[in-house]
Amino acid sequence: MRKIKKNKSGSKKIKISACYMVKNEEKNLPRSLESIKSAVDEIIVVDTGSTDSTVEIAKSFNAKILTMAWNDDFSTPRNLAIENATGDWIIFLDADEFFKNPNKIRSEISKTSAETIIIPRIDIDEEQNRELNHDWSMRIFKNVDYLRYRGLIHEHLTNIKGGEMNYIFGSSDLTIFHTGYAASKIKQKLQRNLEMIEREEKISGHRPQHDITLADCYMGLGDYEKVIFYVKKALNSSTIELTGRGRLYRNLMNAMRNLNQSDEEVLKVIDDAIKILPQLPEFYAERAITLCDLNRLEEALEYFKKSLSIWKNLPAETYENSYYPRIMDVVFAQSAELEFLKGNLKEAKRNISEALKISPHNQRYLYQQANYNKVK
């Protein structure tokens, strides 16, 4: 009879499988596999047609390799990986994601009685060496026959038997970093996404989640009228992504600005966002930016300060996605200018210094700093 492995406390040791679907990821995959190898018992990699050294890299980490032809469908290769995993739990990562604290993974999974864990994710633009967004993603789940991916694009884990998803939000110890947002890659991805949504709608009809993705795509491609159309559809839908409302409001505000709609109308949207998502700092900052455009400068400075205070004290149990890191340099730079106008030179210098820590090569910020340094 096979002995059951037990940990020091005497309980059964869980077995964890790491799963991937990949194609031409030789640059990203080594870091991801390195971050996970000591925390899992097996690695399953589904390759969808790599022509570089991706497969050889995966083999060097003793991964089980499965191959299938790419067919414009993100769910099928994910499900193939799941069906070949033998672990009690599955961690599903993209090749451009890696764990911050892999040594914490097993203990964190062992604590939960839920069947899925939504974990923190930080998007990073490595070309600019800065954080872009903080969000949450369902990447850890029990290996059971009713949890599978659905959707050709922006695939989501679902209970295929129709039951409710039993989930928890994981701690910051389960944070992953995501590096797939370099500006040079974005437009190509967006065009691909549009084509896949069109194909999926022909096969299975329109889903409310498509509106969210379409708003993202058209925002990146500069079709702002369509952004507004799809954001409003999504906000009026009964089905909104668990943690994605902030992104919808951000797209709506930016589309309105690009269409030169009035600051007063933009302010109404921002106030709606603050009412719905008062815990997020970015909308206080957005309000401050718009108040600057309306020349309400004293009020604007207070809202900038409030946004920074909220971010500094953001509780760990805030489970909404936040794009505040993406605009923090603007918050500091505009705060610096407002402080300078008030005669608060010390605060102006401190704020512009913070802006330059985030964007050290920004010429406008460097010019601001030089001007402040000229003042005695």
CSV table of C-alpha atoms in Angstrom, one decimal:
chain,number,residue,atom,x,y,z
A,1,MET,CA,0.0,0.0,0.0
A,2,ARG,CA,1.3,3.5,-0.9
A,3,LYS,CA,2.1,5.6,2.1
A,4,ILE,CA,0.4,9.0,2.3
A,5,LYS,CA,3.0,11.8,2.7
A,6,LYS,CA,2.3,13.9,5.7
A,7,ASN,CA,3.8,17.2,6.9
A,8,LYS,CA,5.3,17.9,10.3
A,9,SER,CA,1.9,18.6,11.8
A,10,GLY,CA,0.6,15.2,10.7
A,11,SER,CA,-1.8,16.3,8.1
A,12,LYS,CA,-1.8,15.1,4.5
A,13,LYS,CA,0.6,17.0,2.3
A,14,ILE,CA,-1.2,18.7,-0.6
A,15,LYS,CA,0.1,18.1,-4.1
A,16,ILE,CA,0.3,21.2,-6.3
A,17,SER,CA,0.4,21.4,-10.1
A,18,ALA,CA,1.6,24.4,-12.0
A,19,CYS,CA,0.0,24.8,-15.4
A,20,TYR,CA,0.8,26.9,-18.5
A,21,MET,CA,-0.2,27.4,-22.0
A,22,VAL,CA,2.5,28.9,-24.1
A,23,LYS,CA,3.8,29.9,-27.5
A,24,ASN,CA,7.2,31.5,-28.3
A,25,GLU,CA,7.8,32.5,-24.7
A,26,GLU,CA,11.6,31.9,-24.4
A,27,LYS,CA,12.2,35.4,-23.0
A,28,ASN,CA,9.5,35.2,-20.3
A,29,LEU,CA,9.1,31.6,-19.3
A,30,PRO,CA,12.4,31.0,-17.4
A,31,ARG,CA,11.6,33.6,-14.8
A,32,SER,CA,8.1,32.3,-14.3
A,33,LEU,CA,9.2,28.7,-14.0
A,34,GLU,CA,12.0,29.7,-11.7
A,35,SER,CA,9.6,31.5,-9.4
A,36,ILE,CA,7.3,28.5,-9.1
A,37,LYS,CA,9.5,25.4,-9.3
A,38,SER,CA,10.2,25.0,-5.5
A,39,ALA,CA,6.5,25.5,-4.6
A,40,VAL,CA,4.9,22.8,-6.8
A,41,ASP,CA,5.1,19.1,-7.3
A,42,GLU,CA,4.7,19.1,-11.1
A,43,ILE,CA,4.7,21.4,-14.0
A,44,ILE,CA,2.4,21.0,-17.0
A,45,VAL,CA,3.1,23.0,-20.1
A,46,VAL,CA,0.8,23.0,-23.2
A,47,ASP,CA,2.7,24.4,-26.2
A,48,THR,CA,0.6,25.7,-29.1
A,49,GLY,CA,3.2,25.9,-31.7
A,50,SER,CA,6.4,27.5,-30.5
A,51,THR,CA,9.2,28.0,-33.0
A,52,ASP,CA,11.8,29.2,-30.5
A,53,SER,CA,13.4,27.5,-27.5
A,54,THR,CA,10.2,27.6,-25.3
A,55,VAL,CA,9.8,23.8,-25.2
A,56,GLU,CA,13.5,23.1,-24.4
A,57,ILE,CA,13.3,25.7,-21.6
A,58,ALA,CA,10.2,24.0,-20.1
A,59,LYS,CA,11.9,20.6,-20.4
A,60,SER,CA,14.9,21.9,-18.4
A,61,PHE,CA,12.5,22.5,-15.5
A,62,ASN,CA,11.3,18.9,-15.8
A,63,ALA,CA,7.9,20.0,-17.1
A,64,LYS,CA,5.5,17.6,-18.8
A,65,ILE,CA,5.1,18.9,-22.3
A,66,LEU,CA,1.8,18.6,-24.3
A,67,THR,CA,1.4,20.0,-27.8
A,68,MET,CA,-1.6,21.2,-29.7
A,69,ALA,CA,-2.2,23.4,-32.7
A,70,TRP,CA,-3.3,27.0,-32.0
A,71,ASN,CA,-6.9,27.5,-33.0
A,72,ASP,CA,-7.8,31.0,-31.8
A,73,ASP,CA,-9.1,29.6,-28.5
A,74,PHE,CA,-7.5,30.3,-25.1
A,75,SER,CA,-9.7,27.9,-23.1
A,76,THR,CA,-9.0,24.6,-24.9
A,77,PRO,CA,-5.2,24.5,-24.2
A,78,ARG,CA,-5.8,25.6,-20.6
A,79,ASN,CA,-8.3,22.8,-20.1
A,80,LEU,CA,-5.9,20.3,-21.6
A,81,ALA,CA,-3.3,21.2,-19.0
A,82,ILE,CA,-5.9,20.9,-16.2
A,83,GLU,CA,-7.0,17.4,-17.5
A,84,ASN,CA,-3.4,16.2,-17.3
A,85,ALA,CA,-2.6,17.7,-13.9
A,86,THR,CA,-2.5,15.2,-11.0
A,87,GLY,CA,-2.2,17.7,-8.1
A,88,ASP,CA,-4.9,18.4,-5.5
A,89,TRP,CA,-4.5,22.1,-6.4
A,90,ILE,CA,-3.7,23.9,-9.7
A,91,ILE,CA,-1.8,27.2,-10.1
A,92,PHE,CA,-2.4,28.5,-13.7
A,93,LEU,CA,0.1,31.2,-14.7
A,94,ASP,CA,0.9,32.9,-18.0
A,95,ALA,CA,4.5,32.8,-19.1
A,96,ASP,CA,4.9,36.6,-18.4
A,97,GLU,CA,3.8,36.2,-14.7
A,98,PHE,CA,5.9,35.3,-11.7
A,99,PHE,CA,5.4,35.0,-8.0
A,100,LYS,CA,6.7,37.6,-5.5
A,101,ASN,CA,7.0,35.1,-2.6
A,102,PRO,CA,6.9,31.5,-3.9
A,103,ASN,CA,8.0,30.2,-0.5
A,104,LYS,CA,4.6,31.3,0.8
A,105,ILE,CA,2.4,29.5,-1.7
A,106,ARG,CA,2.0,26.1,-0.1
A,107,SER,CA,1.2,27.5,3.4
A,108,GLU,CA,-1.3,29.9,2.0
A,109,ILE,CA,-3.1,27.3,0.0
A,110,SER,CA,-3.1,24.9,3.0
A,111,LYS,CA,-5.0,27.5,5.1
A,112,THR,CA,-8.1,27.7,2.9
A,113,SER,CA,-11.3,25.7,2.7
A,114,ALA,CA,-12.5,27.4,-0.4
A,115,GLU,CA,-12.1,25.9,-3.9
A,116,THR,CA,-10.6,28.9,-5.7
A,117,ILE,CA,-8.3,31.7,-4.6
A,118,ILE,CA,-8.2,35.1,-6.3
A,119,ILE,CA,-4.7,36.5,-5.9
A,120,PRO,CA,-3.2,40.0,-6.2
A,121,ARG,CA,-1.5,40.9,-9.5
A,122,ILE,CA,0.7,43.9,-10.3
A,123,ASP,CA,1.1,44.8,-14.0
A,124,ILE,CA,4.5,46.2,-14.9
A,125,ASP,CA,5.8,47.9,-18.0
A,126,GLU,CA,9.4,46.8,-18.0
A,127,GLU,CA,10.3,49.1,-20.9
A,128,GLN,CA,9.5,52.1,-18.5
A,129,ASN,CA,10.4,50.2,-15.3
A,130,ARG,CA,7.1,51.2,-13.5
A,131,GLU,CA,4.0,49.7,-12.1
A,132,LEU,CA,0.8,50.2,-14.1
A,133,ASN,CA,-2.1,48.5,-12.3
A,134,HIS,CA,-3.0,46.5,-9.2
A,135,ASP,CA,-5.7,44.0,-9.9
A,136,TRP,CA,-6.9,40.5,-8.8
A,137,SER,CA,-7.0,37.3,-10.8
A,138,MET,CA,-8.3,33.8,-10.1
A,139,ARG,CA,-5.2,31.7,-10.6
A,140,ILE,CA,-5.3,29.0,-7.9
A,141,PHE,CA,-8.0,26.4,-7.6
A,142,LYS,CA,-8.8,22.9,-6.6
A,143,ASN,CA,-8.3,20.2,-9.3
A,144,VAL,CA,-11.9,19.1,-9.6
A,145,ASP,CA,-13.8,17.9,-12.6
A,146,TYR,CA,-16.3,20.8,-12.7
A,147,LEU,CA,-13.8,23.7,-12.7
A,148,ARG,CA,-12.9,24.5,-16.3
A,149,TYR,CA,-12.2,27.5,-18.6
A,150,ARG,CA,-14.8,28.9,-20.9
A,151,GLY,CA,-14.5,31.5,-23.7
A,152,LEU,CA,-12.3,31.9,-26.7
A,153,ILE,CA,-10.8,35.1,-25.4
A,154,HIS,CA,-10.5,36.5,-21.9
A,155,GLU,CA,-11.3,33.0,-20.8
A,156,HIS,CA,-12.6,32.6,-17.3
A,157,LEU,CA,-12.7,29.7,-14.9
A,158,THR,CA,-16.2,28.5,-14.3
A,159,ASN,CA,-18.2,25.8,-12.6
A,160,ILE,CA,-19.4,23.9,-15.7
A,161,LYS,CA,-22.0,22.1,-13.6
A,162,GLY,CA,-23.7,25.4,-12.9
A,163,GLY,CA,-22.9,25.8,-9.2
A,164,GLU,CA,-21.7,28.9,-7.4
A,165,MET,CA,-17.9,29.5,-7.3
A,166,ASN,CA,-16.6,29.2,-3.8
A,167,TYR,CA,-13.7,31.6,-3.6
A,168,ILE,CA,-11.6,33.7,-1.3
A,169,PHE,CA,-9.2,36.6,-1.9
A,170,GLY,CA,-5.6,35.6,-1.2
A,171,SER,CA,-3.2,37.5,0.9
A,172,SER,CA,-0.4,39.8,-0.4
A,173,ASP,CA,2.0,36.8,0.0
A,174,LEU,CA,0.4,35.3,-3.1
A,175,THR,CA,1.1,38.4,-5.3
A,176,ILE,CA,2.2,37.8,-8.9
A,177,PHE,CA,3.9,40.3,-11.2
A,178,HIS,CA,2.7,40.5,-14.8
A,179,THR,CA,5.1,42.0,-17.5
A,180,GLY,CA,3.0,41.7,-20.7
A,181,TYR,CA,2.0,45.4,-20.9
A,182,ALA,CA,4.9,47.0,-22.8
A,183,ALA,CA,3.5,49.7,-25.0
A,184,SER,CA,5.2,48.2,-28.1
A,185,LYS,CA,3.0,45.1,-27.8
A,186,ILE,CA,-0.4,46.5,-27.0
A,187,LYS,CA,-1.9,47.4,-30.3
A,188,GLN,CA,-1.1,44.0,-31.8
A,189,LYS,CA,-2.9,42.3,-28.9
A,190,LEU,CA,-5.9,44.6,-29.1
A,191,GLN,CA,-6.5,43.9,-32.8
A,192,ARG,CA,-6.1,40.2,-32.2
A,193,ASN,CA,-8.7,40.4,-29.4
A,194,LEU,CA,-11.2,42.2,-31.6
A,195,GLU,CA,-11.0,39.5,-34.2
A,196,MET,CA,-11.4,36.7,-31.6
A,197,ILE,CA,-14.4,38.4,-30.0
A,198,GLU,CA,-16.1,38.7,-33.4
A,199,ARG,CA,-15.4,35.0,-34.0
A,200,GLU,CA,-16.7,34.0,-30.5
A,201,GLU,CA,-19.9,36.0,-31.0
A,202,LYS,CA,-20.6,34.2,-34.2
A,203,ILE,CA,-20.2,30.9,-32.5
A,204,SER,CA,-22.0,31.4,-29.1
A,205,GLY,CA,-23.5,34.9,-29.2
A,206,HIS,CA,-22.8,38.1,-27.3
A,207,ARG,CA,-21.9,38.0,-23.6
A,208,PRO,CA,-21.9,41.0,-21.3
A,209,GLN,CA,-18.2,40.3,-20.6
A,210,HIS,CA,-17.5,41.1,-24.3
A,211,ASP,CA,-18.6,44.7,-23.7
A,212,ILE,CA,-15.8,45.2,-21.1
A,213,THR,CA,-13.2,43.8,-23.5
A,214,LEU,CA,-14.5,45.7,-26.4
A,215,ALA,CA,-14.2,49.0,-24.5
A,216,ASP,CA,-10.6,48.1,-23.7
A,217,CYS,CA,-9.8,47.3,-27.3
A,218,TYR,CA,-11.4,50.5,-28.7
A,219,MET,CA,-9.7,52.6,-26.1
A,220,GLY,CA,-6.3,51.3,-27.1
A,221,LEU,CA,-7.2,51.7,-30.8
A,222,GLY,CA,-8.5,55.3,-30.4
A,223,ASP,CA,-12.2,54.7,-31.3
A,224,TYR,CA,-13.6,56.8,-28.4
A,225,GLU,CA,-17.3,56.8,-29.5
A,226,LYS,CA,-17.3,53.0,-29.4
A,227,VAL,CA,-15.5,53.1,-26.0
A,228,ILE,CA,-18.4,55.1,-24.6
A,229,PHE,CA,-21.0,52.9,-26.2
A,230,TYR,CA,-19.5,49.7,-24.8
A,231,VAL,CA,-18.7,51.1,-21.3
A,232,LYS,CA,-22.3,52.2,-20.8
A,233,LYS,CA,-23.6,48.8,-22.0
A,234,ALA,CA,-21.3,47.1,-19.4
A,235,LEU,CA,-22.2,49.5,-16.6
A,236,ASN,CA,-25.9,48.9,-17.3
A,237,SER,CA,-25.4,45.1,-17.4
A,238,SER,CA,-26.3,42.9,-14.4
A,239,THR,CA,-23.0,41.0,-15.1
A,240,ILE,CA,-19.9,43.1,-14.3
A,241,GLU,CA,-16.5,41.6,-13.6
A,242,LEU,CA,-16.0,41.0,-9.9
A,243,THR,CA,-13.3,43.6,-9.5
A,244,GLY,CA,-13.3,45.5,-12.8
A,245,ARG,CA,-15.7,48.5,-12.4
A,246,GLY,CA,-12.9,51.0,-12.0
A,247,ARG,CA,-11.5,50.2,-15.4
A,248,LEU,CA,-14.8,50.9,-17.0
A,249,TYR,CA,-15.0,54.3,-15.4
A,250,ARG,CA,-11.4,55.1,-16.4
A,251,ASN,CA,-12.1,54.2,-20.0
A,252,LEU,CA,-15.3,56.3,-20.0
A,253,MET,CA,-13.6,59.4,-18.6
A,254,ASN,CA,-10.6,59.2,-21.0
A,255,ALA,CA,-12.8,58.6,-24.0
A,256,MET,CA,-14.9,61.7,-23.0
A,257,ARG,CA,-11.7,63.8,-22.7
A,258,ASN,CA,-10.4,62.6,-26.0
A,259,LEU,CA,-13.7,63.7,-27.6
A,260,ASN,CA,-13.4,67.1,-25.9
A,261,GLN,CA,-16.6,66.7,-23.9
A,262,SER,CA,-17.0,69.3,-21.2
A,263,ASP,CA,-15.1,69.1,-17.9
A,264,GLU,CA,-18.5,69.4,-16.1
A,265,GLU,CA,-19.7,66.2,-17.8
A,266,VAL,CA,-16.5,64.4,-17.0
A,267,LEU,CA,-16.8,65.5,-13.4
A,268,LYS,CA,-20.3,63.9,-13.2
A,269,VAL,CA,-18.8,60.5,-14.3
A,270,ILE,CA,-16.0,60.9,-11.7
A,271,ASP,CA,-18.5,61.7,-9.0
A,272,ASP,CA,-20.4,58.6,-9.9
A,273,ALA,CA,-17.2,56.5,-9.7
A,274,ILE,CA,-16.4,57.9,-6.3
A,275,LYS,CA,-19.9,57.1,-5.1
A,276,ILE,CA,-19.6,53.5,-6.3
A,277,LEU,CA,-16.0,53.0,-5.5
A,278,PRO,CA,-15.1,55.4,-2.6
A,279,GLN,CA,-12.2,53.2,-1.5
A,280,LEU,CA,-10.2,53.7,-4.6
A,281,PRO,CA,-7.7,56.6,-4.8
A,282,GLU,CA,-7.6,57.2,-8.5
A,283,PHE,CA,-11.0,58.8,-8.8
A,284,TYR,CA,-10.1,61.5,-6.2
A,285,ALA,CA,-7.0,62.1,-8.3
A,286,GLU,CA,-9.1,62.2,-11.5
A,287,ARG,CA,-11.4,64.7,-9.8
A,288,ALA,CA,-8.4,66.9,-8.9
A,289,ILE,CA,-7.1,66.8,-12.5
A,290,THR,CA,-10.5,67.9,-13.8
A,291,LEU,CA,-10.7,70.6,-11.1
A,292,CYS,CA,-7.4,72.0,-12.4
A,293,ASP,CA,-8.9,72.3,-15.8
A,294,LEU,CA,-11.8,74.2,-14.3
A,295,ASN,CA,-9.3,76.4,-12.5
A,296,ARG,CA,-10.5,75.3,-9.0
A,297,LEU,CA,-7.0,75.0,-7.8
A,298,GLU,CA,-7.4,75.0,-4.0
A,299,GLU,CA,-10.0,72.3,-4.2
A,300,ALA,CA,-7.9,70.3,-6.7
A,301,LEU,CA,-4.9,70.3,-4.3
A,302,GLU,CA,-7.0,68.9,-1.5
A,303,TYR,CA,-8.3,66.1,-3.7
A,304,PHE,CA,-4.7,65.2,-4.8
A,305,LYS,CA,-3.7,65.0,-1.1
A,306,LYS,CA,-6.8,62.9,-0.4
A,307,SER,CA,-5.9,60.4,-3.2
A,308,LEU,CA,-2.4,60.0,-1.8
A,309,SER,CA,-3.6,59.5,1.7
A,310,ILE,CA,-6.1,56.8,0.6
A,311,TRP,CA,-3.4,55.0,-1.4
A,312,LYS,CA,-1.0,55.1,1.5
A,313,ASN,CA,-3.7,53.7,3.9
A,314,LEU,CA,-5.4,51.4,1.4
A,315,PRO,CA,-6.4,48.3,3.4
A,316,ALA,CA,-5.4,44.9,2.3
A,317,GLU,CA,-9.1,43.9,2.0
A,318,THR,CA,-9.7,46.3,-0.9
A,319,TYR,CA,-10.4,43.9,-3.7
A,320,GLU,CA,-11.1,46.3,-6.5
A,321,ASN,CA,-8.6,46.7,-9.3
A,322,SER,CA,-6.7,50.0,-9.1
A,323,TYR,CA,-4.8,51.9,-11.8
A,324,TYR,CA,-3.6,54.5,-9.4
A,325,PRO,CA,0.1,53.5,-9.8
A,326,ARG,CA,-0.2,54.4,-13.5
A,327,ILE,CA,-1.1,58.1,-12.7
A,328,MET,CA,0.9,58.7,-9.5
A,329,ASP,CA,3.6,60.6,-11.3
A,330,VAL,CA,0.9,63.0,-12.6
A,331,VAL,CA,-0.5,63.4,-9.1
A,332,PHE,CA,2.9,64.3,-7.7
A,333,ALA,CA,3.8,66.6,-10.6
A,334,GLN,CA,0.5,68.6,-10.5
A,335,SER,CA,0.6,68.7,-6.7
A,336,ALA,CA,4.0,70.2,-7.0
A,337,GLU,CA,2.8,72.9,-9.4
A,338,LEU,CA,-0.1,73.8,-7.1
A,339,GLU,CA,2.1,74.0,-4.1
A,340,PHE,CA,4.5,76.2,-6.0
A,341,LEU,CA,1.7,78.6,-7.0
A,342,LYS,CA,0.8,78.8,-3.3
A,343,GLY,CA,4.4,79.7,-2.4
A,344,ASN,CA,5.1,76.3,-0.7
A,345,LEU,CA,8.5,75.8,-2.3
A,346,LYS,CA,9.6,73.0,0.0
A,347,GLU,CA,6.4,70.9,-0.8
A,348,ALA,CA,6.7,71.7,-4.5
A,349,LYS,CA,10.3,70.3,-4.5
A,350,ARG,CA,9.3,67.2,-2.5
A,351,ASN,CA,6.4,66.4,-4.8
A,352,ILE,CA,8.4,66.9,-8.1
A,353,SER,CA,11.1,64.7,-6.6
A,354,GLU,CA,8.5,61.9,-6.0
A,355,ALA,CA,7.2,62.3,-9.6
A,356,LEU,CA,10.7,61.9,-10.9
A,357,LYS,CA,11.3,58.7,-8.9
A,358,ILE,CA,8.4,57.2,-10.9
A,359,SER,CA,9.3,58.8,-14.3
A,360,PRO,CA,12.9,59.8,-14.1
A,361,HIS,CA,13.2,60.8,-17.7
A,362,ASN,CA,10.1,62.9,-18.1
A,363,GLN,CA,11.3,66.2,-19.6
A,364,ARG,CA,8.4,68.2,-18.2
A,365,TYR,CA,9.1,67.1,-14.7
A,366,LEU,CA,12.8,67.7,-15.1
A,367,TYR,CA,12.0,71.2,-16.3
A,368,GLN,CA,9.7,71.8,-13.3
A,369,GLN,CA,12.4,70.7,-10.9
A,370,ALA,CA,15.0,72.9,-12.5
A,371,ASN,CA,12.6,75.9,-12.2
A,372,TYR,CA,12.0,75.2,-8.5
A,373,ASN,CA,15.7,74.8,-7.9
A,374,LYS,CA,16.3,78.3,-9.3
A,375,VAL,CA,14.1,79.9,-6.6
A,376,LYS,CA,15.9,80.9,-3.4
